[in-house]
Coordinates of C-alpha atoms and ligand atoms in Angstrom, one line a residue:
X911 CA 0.0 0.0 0.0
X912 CA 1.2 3.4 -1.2
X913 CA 2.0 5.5 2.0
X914 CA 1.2 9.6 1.9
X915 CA 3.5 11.4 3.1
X916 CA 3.5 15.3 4.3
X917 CA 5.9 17.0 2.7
X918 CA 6.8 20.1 3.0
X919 CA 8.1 21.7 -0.6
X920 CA 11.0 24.3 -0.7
X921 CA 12.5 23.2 -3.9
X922 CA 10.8 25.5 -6.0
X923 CA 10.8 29.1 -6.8
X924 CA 7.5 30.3 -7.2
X925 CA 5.8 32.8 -4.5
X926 CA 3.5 31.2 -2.1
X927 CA 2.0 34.3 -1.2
X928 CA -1.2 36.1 -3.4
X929 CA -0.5 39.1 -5.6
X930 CA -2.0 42.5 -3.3
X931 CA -5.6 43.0 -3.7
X932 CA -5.1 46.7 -5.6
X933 CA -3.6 45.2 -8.6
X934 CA -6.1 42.1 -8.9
X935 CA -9.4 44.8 -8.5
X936 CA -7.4 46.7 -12.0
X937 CA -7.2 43.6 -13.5
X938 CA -10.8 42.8 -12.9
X939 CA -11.7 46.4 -13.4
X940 CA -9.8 46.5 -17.2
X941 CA -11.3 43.1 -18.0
X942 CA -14.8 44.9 -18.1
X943 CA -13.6 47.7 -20.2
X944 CA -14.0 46.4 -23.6
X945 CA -11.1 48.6 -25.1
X946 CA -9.1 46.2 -23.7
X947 CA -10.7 43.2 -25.6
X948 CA -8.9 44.8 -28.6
X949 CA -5.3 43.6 -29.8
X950 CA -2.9 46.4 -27.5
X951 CA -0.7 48.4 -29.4
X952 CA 2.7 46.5 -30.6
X953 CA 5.4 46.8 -28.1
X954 CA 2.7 47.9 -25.6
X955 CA 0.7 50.2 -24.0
X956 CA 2.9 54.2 -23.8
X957 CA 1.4 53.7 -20.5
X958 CA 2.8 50.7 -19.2
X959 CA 6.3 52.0 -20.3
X960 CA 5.9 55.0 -18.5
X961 CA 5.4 53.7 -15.3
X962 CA 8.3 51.6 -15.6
X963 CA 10.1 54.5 -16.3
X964 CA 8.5 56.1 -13.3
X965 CA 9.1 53.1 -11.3
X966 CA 12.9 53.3 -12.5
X967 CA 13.4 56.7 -11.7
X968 CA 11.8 56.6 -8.1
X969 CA 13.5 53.3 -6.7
X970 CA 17.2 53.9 -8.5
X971 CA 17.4 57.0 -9.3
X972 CA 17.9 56.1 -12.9
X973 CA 16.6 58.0 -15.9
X974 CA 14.5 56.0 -19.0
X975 CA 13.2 57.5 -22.2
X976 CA 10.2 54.7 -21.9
X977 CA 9.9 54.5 -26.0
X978 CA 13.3 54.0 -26.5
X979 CA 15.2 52.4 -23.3
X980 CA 11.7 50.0 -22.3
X981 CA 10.7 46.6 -23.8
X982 CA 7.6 45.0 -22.4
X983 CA 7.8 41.3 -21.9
X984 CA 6.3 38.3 -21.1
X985 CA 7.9 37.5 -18.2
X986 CA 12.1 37.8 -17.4
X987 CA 12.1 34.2 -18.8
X988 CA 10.3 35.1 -22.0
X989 CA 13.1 38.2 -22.3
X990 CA 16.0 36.2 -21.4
X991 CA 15.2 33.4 -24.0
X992 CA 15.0 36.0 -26.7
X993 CA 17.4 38.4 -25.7
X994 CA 20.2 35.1 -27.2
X995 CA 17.8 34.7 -30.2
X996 CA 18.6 38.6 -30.8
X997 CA 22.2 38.9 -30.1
X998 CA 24.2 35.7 -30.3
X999 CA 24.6 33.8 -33.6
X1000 CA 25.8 30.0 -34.3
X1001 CA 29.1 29.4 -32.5
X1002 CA 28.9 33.0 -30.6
X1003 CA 30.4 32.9 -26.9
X1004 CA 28.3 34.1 -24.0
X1005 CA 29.9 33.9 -20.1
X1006 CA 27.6 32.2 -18.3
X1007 CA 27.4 32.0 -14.0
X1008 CA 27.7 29.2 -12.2
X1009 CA 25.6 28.1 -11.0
X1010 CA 22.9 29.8 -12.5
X1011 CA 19.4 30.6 -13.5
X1012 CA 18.6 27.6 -16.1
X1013 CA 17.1 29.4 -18.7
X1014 CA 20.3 31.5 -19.7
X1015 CA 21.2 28.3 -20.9
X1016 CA 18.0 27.2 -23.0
X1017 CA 18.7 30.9 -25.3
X1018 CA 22.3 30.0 -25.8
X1019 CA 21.5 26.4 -26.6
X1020 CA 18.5 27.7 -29.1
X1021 CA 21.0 30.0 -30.6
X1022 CA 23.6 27.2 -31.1
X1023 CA 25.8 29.6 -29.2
X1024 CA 28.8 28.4 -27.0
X1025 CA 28.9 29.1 -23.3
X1026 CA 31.9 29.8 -21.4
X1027 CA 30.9 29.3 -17.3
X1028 CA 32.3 31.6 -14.5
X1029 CA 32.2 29.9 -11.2
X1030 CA 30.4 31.4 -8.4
X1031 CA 32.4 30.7 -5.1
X1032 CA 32.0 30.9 -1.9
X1033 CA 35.2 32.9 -1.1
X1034 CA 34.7 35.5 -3.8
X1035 CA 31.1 36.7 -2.2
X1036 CA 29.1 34.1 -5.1
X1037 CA 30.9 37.0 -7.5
X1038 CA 32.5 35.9 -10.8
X1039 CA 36.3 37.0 -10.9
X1040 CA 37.0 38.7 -13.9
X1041 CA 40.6 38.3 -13.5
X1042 CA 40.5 34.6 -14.0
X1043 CA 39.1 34.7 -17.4
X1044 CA 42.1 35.1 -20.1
X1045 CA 42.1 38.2 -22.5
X1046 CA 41.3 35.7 -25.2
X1047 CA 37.8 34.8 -23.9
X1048 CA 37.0 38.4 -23.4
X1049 CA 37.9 39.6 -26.5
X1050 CA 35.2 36.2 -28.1
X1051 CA 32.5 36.8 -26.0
X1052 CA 29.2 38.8 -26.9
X1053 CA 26.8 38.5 -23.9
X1054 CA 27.6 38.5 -20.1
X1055 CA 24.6 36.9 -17.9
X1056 CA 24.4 38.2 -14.2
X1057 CA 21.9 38.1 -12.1
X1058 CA 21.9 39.6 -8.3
X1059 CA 20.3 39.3 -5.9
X1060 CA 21.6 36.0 -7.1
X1061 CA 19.6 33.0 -7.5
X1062 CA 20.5 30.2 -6.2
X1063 CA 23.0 31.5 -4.3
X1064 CA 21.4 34.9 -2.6
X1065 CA 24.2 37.0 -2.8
X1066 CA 23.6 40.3 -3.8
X1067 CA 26.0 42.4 -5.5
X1068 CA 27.6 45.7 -5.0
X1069 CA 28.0 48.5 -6.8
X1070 CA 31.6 48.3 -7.4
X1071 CA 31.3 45.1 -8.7
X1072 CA 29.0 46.4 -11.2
X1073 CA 31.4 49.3 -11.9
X1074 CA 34.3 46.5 -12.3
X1075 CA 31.8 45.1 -15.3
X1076 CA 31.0 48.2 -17.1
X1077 CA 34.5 48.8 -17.3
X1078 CA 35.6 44.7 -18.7
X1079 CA 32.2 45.0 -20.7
X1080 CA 33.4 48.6 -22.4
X1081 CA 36.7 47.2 -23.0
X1082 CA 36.2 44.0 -24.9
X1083 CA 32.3 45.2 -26.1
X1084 CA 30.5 42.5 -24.1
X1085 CA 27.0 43.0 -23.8
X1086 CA 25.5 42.4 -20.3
X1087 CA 21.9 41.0 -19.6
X1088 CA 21.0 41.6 -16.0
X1089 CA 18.4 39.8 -14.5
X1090 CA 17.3 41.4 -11.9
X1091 CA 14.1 39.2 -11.0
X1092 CA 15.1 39.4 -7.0
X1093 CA 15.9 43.5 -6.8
X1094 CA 13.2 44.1 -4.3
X1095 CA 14.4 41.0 -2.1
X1096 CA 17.2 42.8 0.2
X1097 CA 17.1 42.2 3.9
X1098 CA 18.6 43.9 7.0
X1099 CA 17.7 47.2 5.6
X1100 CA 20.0 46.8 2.5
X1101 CA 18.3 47.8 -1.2
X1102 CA 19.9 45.5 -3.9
X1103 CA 22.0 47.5 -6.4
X1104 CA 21.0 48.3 -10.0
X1105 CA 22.5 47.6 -12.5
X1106 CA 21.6 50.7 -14.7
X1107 CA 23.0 52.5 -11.4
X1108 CA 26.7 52.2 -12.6
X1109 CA 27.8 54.5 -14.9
X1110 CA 28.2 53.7 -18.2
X1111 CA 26.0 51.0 -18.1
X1112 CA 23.0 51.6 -20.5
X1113 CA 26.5 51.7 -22.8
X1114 CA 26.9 48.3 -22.6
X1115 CA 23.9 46.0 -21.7
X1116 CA 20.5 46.4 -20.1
X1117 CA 18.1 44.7 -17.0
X1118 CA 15.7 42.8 -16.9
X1119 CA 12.8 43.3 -14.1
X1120 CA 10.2 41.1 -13.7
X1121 CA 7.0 41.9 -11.5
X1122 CA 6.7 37.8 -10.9
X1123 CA 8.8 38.1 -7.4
X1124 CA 8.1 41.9 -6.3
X1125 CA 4.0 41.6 -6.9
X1126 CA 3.8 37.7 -6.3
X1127 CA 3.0 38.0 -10.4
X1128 CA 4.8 34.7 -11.3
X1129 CA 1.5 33.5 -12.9
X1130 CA 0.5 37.0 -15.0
X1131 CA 3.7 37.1 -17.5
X1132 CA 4.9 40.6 -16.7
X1133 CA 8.0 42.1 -17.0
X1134 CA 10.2 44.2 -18.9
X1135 CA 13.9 45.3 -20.2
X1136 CA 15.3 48.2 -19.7
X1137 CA 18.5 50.0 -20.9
X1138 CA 20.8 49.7 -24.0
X1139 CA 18.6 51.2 -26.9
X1140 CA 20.0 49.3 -29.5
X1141 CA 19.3 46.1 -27.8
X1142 CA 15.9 46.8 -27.0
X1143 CA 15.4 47.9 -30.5
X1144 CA 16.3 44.1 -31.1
X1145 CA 13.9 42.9 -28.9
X1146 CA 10.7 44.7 -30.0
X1147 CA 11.7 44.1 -33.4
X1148 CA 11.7 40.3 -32.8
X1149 CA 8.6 40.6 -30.6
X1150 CA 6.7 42.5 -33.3
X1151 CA 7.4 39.4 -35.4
X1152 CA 6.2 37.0 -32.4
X1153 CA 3.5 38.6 -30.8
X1154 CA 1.8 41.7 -30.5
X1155 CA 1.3 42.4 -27.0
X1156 CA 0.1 41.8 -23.3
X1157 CA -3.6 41.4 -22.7
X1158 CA -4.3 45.4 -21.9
X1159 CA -5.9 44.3 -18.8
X1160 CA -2.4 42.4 -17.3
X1161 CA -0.6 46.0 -18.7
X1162 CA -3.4 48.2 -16.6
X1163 CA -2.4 46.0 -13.4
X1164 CA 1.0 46.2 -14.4
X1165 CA 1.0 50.0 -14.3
X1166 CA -0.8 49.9 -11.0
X1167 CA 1.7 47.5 -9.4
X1168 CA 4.8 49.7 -10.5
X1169 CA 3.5 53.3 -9.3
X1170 CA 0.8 52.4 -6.9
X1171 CA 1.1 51.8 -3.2
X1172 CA 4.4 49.8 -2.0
X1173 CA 3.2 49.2 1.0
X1174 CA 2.6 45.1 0.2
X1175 CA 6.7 44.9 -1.2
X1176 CA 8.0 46.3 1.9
X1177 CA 5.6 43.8 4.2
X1178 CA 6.5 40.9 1.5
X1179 CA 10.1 41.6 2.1
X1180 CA 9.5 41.7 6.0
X1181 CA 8.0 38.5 6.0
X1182 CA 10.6 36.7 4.0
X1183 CA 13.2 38.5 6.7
X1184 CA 11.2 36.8 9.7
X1185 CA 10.9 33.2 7.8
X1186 CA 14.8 33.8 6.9
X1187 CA 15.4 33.8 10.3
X1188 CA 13.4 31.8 12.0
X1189 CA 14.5 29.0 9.3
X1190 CA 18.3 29.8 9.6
X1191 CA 18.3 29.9 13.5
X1192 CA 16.9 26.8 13.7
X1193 CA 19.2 25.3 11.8
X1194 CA 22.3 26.7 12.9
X1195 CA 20.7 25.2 17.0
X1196 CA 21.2 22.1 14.8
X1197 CA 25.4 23.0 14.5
X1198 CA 25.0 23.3 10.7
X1199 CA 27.1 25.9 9.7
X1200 CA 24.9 28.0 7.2
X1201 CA 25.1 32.0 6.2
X1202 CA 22.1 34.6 6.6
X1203 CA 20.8 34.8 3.3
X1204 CA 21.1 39.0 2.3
X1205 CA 18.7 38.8 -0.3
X1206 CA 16.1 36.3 -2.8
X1207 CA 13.6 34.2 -1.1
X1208 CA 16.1 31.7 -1.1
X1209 CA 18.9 30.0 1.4
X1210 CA 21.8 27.9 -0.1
X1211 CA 23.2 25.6 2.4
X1212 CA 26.1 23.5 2.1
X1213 CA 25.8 19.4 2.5
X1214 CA 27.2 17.3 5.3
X1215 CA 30.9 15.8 4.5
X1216 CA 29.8 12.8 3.0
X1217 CA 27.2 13.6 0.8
X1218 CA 26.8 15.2 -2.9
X1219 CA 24.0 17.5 -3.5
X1220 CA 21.6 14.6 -5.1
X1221 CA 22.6 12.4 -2.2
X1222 CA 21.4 14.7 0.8
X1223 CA 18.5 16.5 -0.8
X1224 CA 17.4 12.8 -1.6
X1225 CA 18.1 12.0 2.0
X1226 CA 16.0 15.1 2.9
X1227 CA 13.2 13.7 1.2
X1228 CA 13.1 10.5 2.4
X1229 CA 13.8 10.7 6.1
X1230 CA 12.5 14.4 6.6
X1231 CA 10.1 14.5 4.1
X1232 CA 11.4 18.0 2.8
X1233 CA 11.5 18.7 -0.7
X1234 CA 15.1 20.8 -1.5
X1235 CA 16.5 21.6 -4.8
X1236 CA 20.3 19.8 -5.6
X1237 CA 22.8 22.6 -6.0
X1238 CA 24.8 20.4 -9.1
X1239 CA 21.1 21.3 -10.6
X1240 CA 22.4 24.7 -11.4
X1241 CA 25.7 24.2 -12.4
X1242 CA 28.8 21.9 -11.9
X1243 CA 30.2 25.0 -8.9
X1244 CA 26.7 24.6 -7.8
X1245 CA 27.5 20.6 -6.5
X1246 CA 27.8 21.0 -3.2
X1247 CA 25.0 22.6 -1.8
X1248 CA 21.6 22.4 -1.6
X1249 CA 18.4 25.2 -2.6
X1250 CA 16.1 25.6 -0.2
X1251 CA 13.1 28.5 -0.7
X1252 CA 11.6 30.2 1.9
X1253 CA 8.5 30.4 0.3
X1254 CA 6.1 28.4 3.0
X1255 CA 4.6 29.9 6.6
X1256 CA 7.1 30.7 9.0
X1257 CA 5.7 27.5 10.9
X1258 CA 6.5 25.1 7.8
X1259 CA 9.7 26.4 7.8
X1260 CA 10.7 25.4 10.8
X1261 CA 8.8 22.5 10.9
X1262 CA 11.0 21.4 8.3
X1263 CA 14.4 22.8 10.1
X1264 CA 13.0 20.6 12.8
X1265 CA 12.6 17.5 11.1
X1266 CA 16.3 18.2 9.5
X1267 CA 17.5 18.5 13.6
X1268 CA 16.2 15.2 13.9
X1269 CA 18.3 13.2 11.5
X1270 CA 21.2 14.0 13.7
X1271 CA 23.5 15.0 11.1
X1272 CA 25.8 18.1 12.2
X1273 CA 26.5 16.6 15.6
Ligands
PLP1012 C1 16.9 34.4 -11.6 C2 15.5 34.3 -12.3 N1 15.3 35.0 -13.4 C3 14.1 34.9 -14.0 C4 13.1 34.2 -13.5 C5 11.8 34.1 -14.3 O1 11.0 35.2 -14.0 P1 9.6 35.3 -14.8 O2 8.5 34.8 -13.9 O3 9.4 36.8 -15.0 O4 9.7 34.6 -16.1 C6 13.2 33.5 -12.3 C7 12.1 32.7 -11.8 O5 12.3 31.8 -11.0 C8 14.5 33.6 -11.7 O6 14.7 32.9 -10.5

C-alpha cells in the first residue's frame, strides 16, 4: 500500500503568497472595459512603459526615455530566452554564471551559441572574478549573464562590482543581460543595487525586471527590459514578429503594481526576513554551519561531508520529508549545496528545520 506522506516543498521558486488586492481589482476592473478586448498596441501600451520608467526613476534613481530604453515582456524568462535569439549567432560565446538561473542556458542552446561558465564561489562573495578569465575569452565573448540578488546562491552584488563590469564589458564590447528578478528581495535594511545605477551602463547592456517576485505576479507574465537602446530595439523588433502584446488588462495591473502603493513589497520583504530567520536559526541550533541569506527568497546551504548534493537533498526527502533543490542542478560549482526556498509559513519552515534537527546529522 502506497503511504502519503506530508511534505513540506521548498524546492521550488514560485511565491507562495497572493498578488496584493489593488492590482487584482485593475485587472478585474480592465477586463470589463471592452477597449481592452482589442489587440494592445505592438510593443505595448505608452502607459505601461511609462510607469516603468517612473518606477525606475523613483527606486534607482535612474533616468528612461520609456519609448526608447523600455521593452515589455512576457515574463524575465520570455526576455531572457529572446534576448540570445537577438544577439548571439551560431558558434557566438556568452559567459555564463555558475551556478545559474537555467534558462540563460535554454537561449544559448537555441541560438547554437557556446557558453563559457564563470564559477560562483564561496570565497569571492558568489561574484564571478573577472581576472580569472584570459584576454582571449573576453575579447570572443558577446553576452555577459548576471543576475543579483543571485539565484541560487542569494548573494547580492555591489555597486563596485557592477562598476568593475562596465568597465571589462566597455573594454572588450560584451554585452550584459541583467536579471534582476530578485531586486526588491534585500534584507537587514539593505536595497539591492542596480544595475543601470553604474555609470556607463545603458553603454553596454541592459536589466531585466520582472514583476513575478516583487508583486507575487509569477502567474501574470509581466515584465520588462530596460537600458541599452539598441538592444531593446532588437527585442521589440523580434517581438513585433512573435507577438503583439500583453492582454491590456495584465498591462493596466502592471501599471498599477509599478507606481501604486508599495506598501505590500516592503511587508513581503519583511516576511521573508522573519521566515529567513526563524528557518536559519533553527538550523544553525542544529550545529550546521549555514550564512544569513542578504537577499532572494532563497537559502543555499552546504551538505554534510559525506554527501553530494543529489545524495542529501534525496536524503531530505526520504527521512525528513522535505523537498530541497540539488545545487549540481544549477551548475557543476553549484554541487555542493543544496536550494532551499523560503516560500512556506514561518511555521512550515521550521517545521522542516525541525525535522532536519532530527536526523542528527551536524553533531
Ligand atoms: C533568476 C531568475 N530569473 C528569471 C526568472 C523568471 O521570471 P519570470 O517569472 O518573470 O519569467 C526567475 C524565476 O524563478 C528567476 O529565478
Amino acid at each position: 500500500m502506497e503511504k502519503g506522506y506530508d511534505v513540506i516543498n521548498l524546492g521550488q521558486g514560485n511565491p507562495d503568497l497572493p498578488t496584493p488586492e489593488a492590482i487584482v481589482k485593475e485587472l478585474q476592473d480592465a477586463a470589463e472595459n471592452p477597449s481592452n478586448h482589442k489587440y494592445s498596441p505592438f510593443r505595448g501600451y505608452s502607459f505601461l512603459k511609462q510607469a516603468a520608467a517612473d518606477f525606475y526613476k523613483r527606486e534607482y534613481q535612474v533616468d528612461l526615455d520609456p519609448e526608447t530604453e523600455v521593452a515589455v515582456l512576457f515574463g524575465a524568462k520570455t526576455g531572457l530566452v529572446e534576448l540570445s535569439q537577438c544577439l548571439l549567432n551560431r558558434g557566438d560565446l556568452a559567459l555564463l554564471p555558475d551556478p545559474g538561473y537555467p534558462d540563460y542556458m535554454s537561449g544559448i542552446a537555441l541560438a547554437d551559441a557556446e557558453t563559457f561558465s564563470m564559477p560562483l564561489l564561496k570565497e569571492n562573495a558568489f561574484l564571478p572574478d573577472y581576472q580569472t578569465i584570459d584576454a582571449e575569452t573576453w575579447e570572443q565573448a558577446k553576452l555577459l549573464f548576471l543576475n543579483y540578488p543571485n539565484n541560487p546562491t542569494s548573494a547580492i552584488a555591489s555597486k563596485r562590482f557592477f562598476d568593475e563590469t562596465v568597465a571589462y564589458a566597455d573594454k572588450y564590447h560584451v554585452c550584459v543581460v541583467h536579471d534582476f528578478a530578485y531586486g526588491a528581495l534585500g534584507f537587514d535594511g539593505e536595497k539591492p543595487q542596480s544595475f543601470l545605477q553604474s555609470e556607463g551602463a545603458k553603454d553596454v547592456g541592459v536589466e531585466i525586471y520582472t514583476l513575478s517576485k516583487t508583486y507575487n505576479m509569477a502567474g501574470w507574465r509581466v515584465a520588462f527590459a530596460v537600458g541599452n537602446r539598441s538592444v531593446i530595439e532588437q527585442i521589440n523588433l523580434l517581438q513585433d514578429h512573435m507577438y503583439v502584446s500583453l492582454f491590456g488588462g495584465i498591462q493596466h495591473a502592471a501599471a498599477k503594481a509599478l507606481t501604486g502603493d508599495q506598501t505590500a513589497v516592503s511587508e513581503l520583504v519583511k516576511n521573508y526576513q522573519k521566515r529567513r530567520d526563524r528557518f536559519i536559526n533553527r538550523l544553525r541550533e542544529t550545529g550546521w554551519e549555514v550564512d544569513m541569506p542578504k537577499g532572494t527568497f532563497f537559502t543555499w546551504l552546504p551538505v554534510p561531508v559525506g554527501f553530494n548534493s543529489e545524495e542529501f537533498a534525496d536524503l531530505l526527502l526520504e527521512k525528513a520529508h522535505v523537498a530541497v533543490a540539488p545545487g549540481n542542478g544549477f551548475g557543476e560549482s553549484g554541487e555542493g549545496y543544496i536550494r532551499v526556498g523560503l516560500l512556506d509559513r514561518e511555521e512550515r519552515l521550521e517545521e522542516a528545520a525541525d525535522r532536519i534537527a532530527k536526523l542528527n546529522l551536524f553533531n
